[in-house]
Amino acid sequence: KNEVEQSPQNLTAQEGEFITINCSYSVGISALHWLQQHPGGGIVSLFMLSSGKKKHGRLIATINIQEKHSSLHITASHPRDSAVYICAVLRSSARQLTFGSGTQLTVLP
Amino acid sequence: ETGVTQSPTHLIKTRGQQVTLRCSSQSGHNTVSWYQQALGQGPQFIFQYYREEENGRGNFPPRFSGLQFPNYSSELNVNALELDDSALYLCASSSPGQGNEQFFGPGTRLTVL
């Protein structure tokens, strides 16, 4: 079993829909990242969080440390949000990230 | 503030050759991590350098080696290239003093023929 599991693997939505991507992990962590990767490969860090909730524009990330679960929400989705969204955890005992396999999001106009 | 840069952006090599990939860390960061991302998969940790010393290594063979320089830029070297080494190679810089948040470069796409 992978240490970081994401769901769904693929998600297709209509423009304007509310989107949720989930991440569960099985190890102790000091922080969790949500990352965005567009075709061509570059990765952009959206959030790093260790508790509670963060919001940036139409993006909201939450984390429940006790349940070892995090969610990324996108409100009023837009075709430019189409990308791969990756959850990655910084383990308590390490400085490197352990990644989920990503969620391919496609937002249709 | 200068972001993380990588060079080259694309590279084609043949089996058995050697390759060197380069990464310049973000200003103020003293830690560089290297990751390999095969097509359709999440990145896998190769190794990390902190203040010019290797600070952790993933499950990669010794033909994957690295260096970090006094200005905290870094190189990833791969010897005796194999077809399965074809991937996107990502570096990320961070600093313990800034919560270890990692900032990624654009990646180097390596194709081994």
Short mmCIF file of C-alpha atoms in Angstrom, two decimals:
data_model
loop_
_atom_site.label_atom_id
_atom_site.label_comp_id
_atom_site.label_asym_id
_atom_site.label_seq_id
_atom_site.Cartn_x
_atom_site.Cartn_y
_atom_site.Cartn_z
CA LYS A 1 0.00 0.00 0.00
CA ASN A 2 1.33 3.45 -0.92
CA GLU A 3 2.03 5.83 1.93
CA VAL A 4 0.10 8.58 0.13
CA GLU A 5 -3.14 7.77 -1.66
CA GLN A 6 -5.12 10.21 -3.77
CA SER A 7 -8.63 10.01 -5.14
CA PRO A 8 -9.98 10.19 -7.69
CA GLN A 9 -7.24 9.37 -10.21
CA ASN A 10 -9.13 11.16 -12.96
CA LEU A 11 -11.82 13.80 -12.71
CA THR A 12 -13.78 15.55 -15.44
CA ALA A 13 -15.94 18.52 -14.52
CA GLN A 14 -17.98 21.20 -16.26
CA GLU A 15 -16.88 24.80 -15.96
CA GLY A 16 -18.26 26.33 -12.77
CA GLU A 17 -18.49 23.11 -10.78
CA PHE A 18 -17.12 22.71 -7.26
CA ILE A 19 -14.28 20.18 -7.22
CA THR A 20 -12.82 18.12 -4.40
CA ILE A 21 -9.65 16.03 -4.52
CA ASN A 22 -8.80 13.83 -1.55
CA CYS A 23 -5.50 12.68 -0.07
CA SER A 24 -4.94 10.10 2.67
CA TYR A 25 -1.59 9.21 4.17
CA SER A 26 -0.38 6.54 6.55
CA VAL A 27 2.78 8.05 8.07
CA GLY A 28 3.51 10.76 10.59
CA ILE A 29 4.06 14.06 8.85
CA SER A 30 5.25 17.54 9.64
CA ALA A 31 3.52 19.12 6.63
CA LEU A 32 1.51 18.35 3.52
CA HIS A 33 1.87 19.99 0.11
CA TRP A 34 -0.67 20.39 -2.64
CA LEU A 35 1.06 20.80 -5.99
CA GLN A 36 -0.14 21.57 -9.50
CA GLN A 37 1.54 20.17 -12.60
CA HIS A 38 0.66 21.32 -16.10
CA PRO A 39 1.53 19.48 -19.32
CA GLY A 40 5.22 20.08 -19.96
CA GLY A 41 6.06 19.16 -16.40
CA GLY A 42 6.62 22.23 -14.25
CA ILE A 43 5.35 21.86 -10.70
CA VAL A 44 3.85 24.78 -8.78
CA SER A 45 3.36 24.63 -5.03
CA LEU A 46 -0.22 25.62 -4.20
CA PHE A 47 -0.25 25.10 -0.45
CA MET A 48 1.87 23.78 2.37
CA LEU A 49 -0.14 23.13 5.50
CA SER A 50 0.27 21.32 8.79
CA SER A 51 -3.12 22.04 10.37
CA GLY A 52 -6.50 23.57 9.67
CA LYS A 53 -7.31 25.29 6.44
CA LYS A 54 -5.75 27.62 3.89
CA LYS A 55 -7.39 29.60 1.11
CA HIS A 56 -5.93 31.26 -1.94
CA GLY A 57 -8.33 32.68 -4.46
CA ARG A 58 -10.67 29.88 -5.60
CA LEU A 59 -8.53 27.19 -3.97
CA ILE A 60 -9.06 25.87 -0.46
CA ALA A 61 -6.98 23.19 1.27
CA THR A 62 -7.89 21.48 4.52
CA ILE A 63 -6.09 18.93 6.64
CA ASN A 64 -7.20 16.69 9.52
CA ILE A 65 -4.08 15.45 11.27
CA GLN A 66 -5.94 12.96 13.48
CA GLU A 67 -7.63 11.32 10.48
CA LYS A 68 -4.52 11.66 8.28
CA HIS A 69 -6.57 13.19 5.50
CA SER A 70 -6.45 16.32 3.39
CA SER A 71 -8.70 17.77 0.73
CA LEU A 72 -8.16 20.30 -2.04
CA HIS A 73 -11.25 22.19 -3.17
CA ILE A 74 -11.64 24.33 -6.26
CA THR A 75 -14.64 26.63 -6.38
CA ALA A 76 -16.10 27.91 -9.67
CA SER A 77 -13.78 25.69 -11.72
CA HIS A 78 -12.42 26.96 -15.02
CA PRO A 79 -10.78 25.19 -17.99
CA ARG A 80 -7.45 26.76 -17.04
CA ASP A 81 -7.61 24.71 -13.80
CA SER A 82 -7.07 21.58 -15.93
CA ALA A 83 -3.85 20.01 -14.67
CA VAL A 84 -2.53 17.19 -12.51
CA TYR A 85 -2.92 17.88 -8.80
CA ILE A 86 -0.46 16.10 -6.54
CA CYS A 87 -0.53 15.61 -2.80
CA ALA A 88 2.90 15.23 -1.16
CA VAL A 89 3.81 14.78 2.49
CA LEU A 90 6.90 15.82 4.40
CA ARG A 91 7.47 12.94 6.80
CA SER A 92 8.24 13.81 10.40
CA SER A 93 11.58 12.01 10.21
CA ALA A 94 12.71 13.29 6.82
CA ARG A 95 13.22 16.40 4.74
CA GLN A 96 12.15 14.95 1.39
CA LEU A 97 8.63 14.69 0.04
CA THR A 98 6.67 11.49 -0.54
CA PHE A 99 4.18 11.95 -3.37
CA GLY A 100 0.80 10.61 -4.28
CA SER A 101 0.27 9.51 -7.86
CA GLY A 102 -1.74 12.59 -8.76
CA THR A 103 -5.26 13.44 -9.90
CA GLN A 104 -5.75 14.41 -13.53
CA LEU A 105 -8.39 17.16 -13.59
CA THR A 106 -10.07 18.20 -16.82
CA VAL A 107 -12.51 21.11 -16.74
CA LEU A 108 -14.67 21.38 -19.83
CA PRO A 109 -16.01 24.72 -21.08
CA GLU B 1 13.98 36.76 -5.62
CA THR B 2 15.20 34.26 -8.23
CA GLY B 3 13.26 31.01 -8.55
CA VAL B 4 14.59 27.52 -9.09
CA THR B 5 16.09 26.95 -12.53
CA GLN B 6 17.16 23.76 -14.27
CA SER B 7 19.21 23.03 -17.34
CA PRO B 8 18.93 21.70 -19.91
CA THR B 9 15.17 21.59 -20.49
CA HIS B 10 15.35 18.58 -22.79
CA LEU B 11 18.04 16.01 -23.45
CA ILE B 12 18.34 12.91 -25.63
CA LYS B 13 20.97 10.29 -24.85
CA THR B 14 21.65 6.68 -25.83
CA ARG B 15 22.00 3.68 -23.57
CA GLY B 16 25.32 3.49 -21.78
CA GLN B 17 26.03 7.21 -21.97
CA GLN B 18 26.42 9.53 -19.02
CA VAL B 19 24.40 12.69 -18.29
CA THR B 20 24.71 15.70 -15.99
CA LEU B 21 21.68 17.76 -15.03
CA ARG B 22 21.93 21.10 -13.26
CA CYS B 23 19.80 22.98 -10.75
CA SER B 24 20.14 26.45 -9.29
CA SER B 25 18.35 26.83 -5.98
CA GLN B 26 16.12 29.70 -5.00
CA SER B 27 17.87 32.58 -3.29
CA GLY B 28 18.28 31.91 0.44
CA HIS B 29 17.79 28.13 0.16
CA ASN B 30 20.54 25.72 1.23
CA THR B 31 18.83 22.40 0.48
CA VAL B 32 18.26 20.79 -2.92
CA SER B 33 16.21 17.64 -3.49
CA TRP B 34 16.14 15.67 -6.75
CA TYR B 35 13.16 13.66 -7.95
CA GLN B 36 12.52 11.37 -10.91
CA GLN B 37 9.06 11.34 -12.47
CA ALA B 38 8.28 8.61 -14.96
CA LEU B 39 5.42 9.19 -17.36
CA GLY B 40 2.04 8.96 -15.64
CA GLN B 41 3.49 8.54 -12.16
CA GLY B 42 4.22 10.70 -9.16
CA PRO B 43 7.78 11.88 -8.53
CA GLN B 44 10.16 9.55 -6.69
CA PHE B 45 12.84 10.87 -4.35
CA ILE B 46 16.41 10.35 -5.59
CA PHE B 47 18.50 12.22 -2.99
CA GLN B 48 18.85 15.46 -1.12
CA TYR B 49 21.81 17.76 -0.48
CA TYR B 50 22.09 20.09 2.49
CA ARG B 51 25.07 22.42 2.80
CA GLU B 52 27.08 20.39 0.24
CA GLU B 53 26.52 17.01 1.97
CA GLU B 54 24.16 14.23 0.91
CA ASN B 55 21.34 14.29 3.43
CA GLY B 56 19.18 11.36 2.44
CA ARG B 57 18.80 8.99 -0.48
CA GLY B 58 15.91 7.13 -2.05
CA ASN B 59 15.92 3.71 -3.66
CA PHE B 60 18.18 4.52 -6.61
CA PRO B 61 21.40 2.70 -7.62
CA PRO B 62 24.86 4.21 -7.14
CA ARG B 63 25.08 5.22 -10.80
CA PHE B 64 22.85 8.12 -9.73
CA SER B 65 25.14 10.56 -7.96
CA GLY B 66 25.11 14.22 -7.10
CA LEU B 67 26.95 17.27 -5.92
CA GLN B 68 26.09 20.50 -4.22
CA PHE B 69 28.30 23.55 -4.62
CA PRO B 70 29.12 26.35 -2.13
CA ASN B 71 26.46 28.54 -3.78
CA TYR B 72 23.97 25.67 -3.13
CA SER B 73 23.42 24.90 -6.80
CA SER B 74 23.46 21.19 -7.52
CA GLU B 75 24.17 18.57 -10.17
CA LEU B 76 22.64 15.17 -10.76
CA ASN B 77 24.85 12.71 -12.64
CA VAL B 78 23.62 9.45 -14.09
CA ASN B 79 26.13 6.93 -15.47
CA ALA B 80 25.51 3.97 -17.75
CA LEU B 81 22.10 5.21 -18.83
CA GLU B 82 19.30 2.69 -19.22
CA LEU B 83 16.07 3.00 -21.17
CA ASP B 84 14.10 3.15 -17.91
CA ASP B 85 15.98 6.31 -16.93
CA SER B 86 13.81 8.20 -19.42
CA ALA B 87 11.81 10.56 -17.22
CA LEU B 88 11.29 14.11 -16.06
CA TYR B 89 13.93 15.04 -13.49
CA LEU B 90 12.81 17.66 -11.01
CA CYS B 91 14.80 19.55 -8.45
CA ALA B 92 13.35 21.44 -5.54
CA SER B 93 15.04 23.85 -3.18
CA SER B 94 14.14 24.55 0.41
CA SER B 95 15.54 25.75 3.69
CA PRO B 96 14.99 24.42 7.24
CA GLY B 97 14.76 28.02 8.36
CA GLN B 98 11.74 28.51 6.08
CA GLY B 99 9.78 25.46 7.16
CA ASN B 100 11.27 23.17 4.50
CA GLU B 101 8.64 24.27 1.97
CA GLN B 102 9.92 23.00 -1.37
CA PHE B 103 9.95 25.10 -4.52
CA PHE B 104 10.30 23.24 -7.79
CA GLY B 105 12.19 23.95 -10.95
CA PRO B 106 10.67 23.39 -14.40
CA GLY B 107 12.35 20.01 -14.81
CA THR B 108 14.64 18.36 -17.35
CA ARG B 109 13.05 15.88 -19.74
CA LEU B 110 15.56 13.07 -20.38
CA THR B 111 14.98 10.58 -23.18
CA VAL B 112 17.23 7.53 -23.41
CA LEU B 113 17.18 5.72 -26.77
#
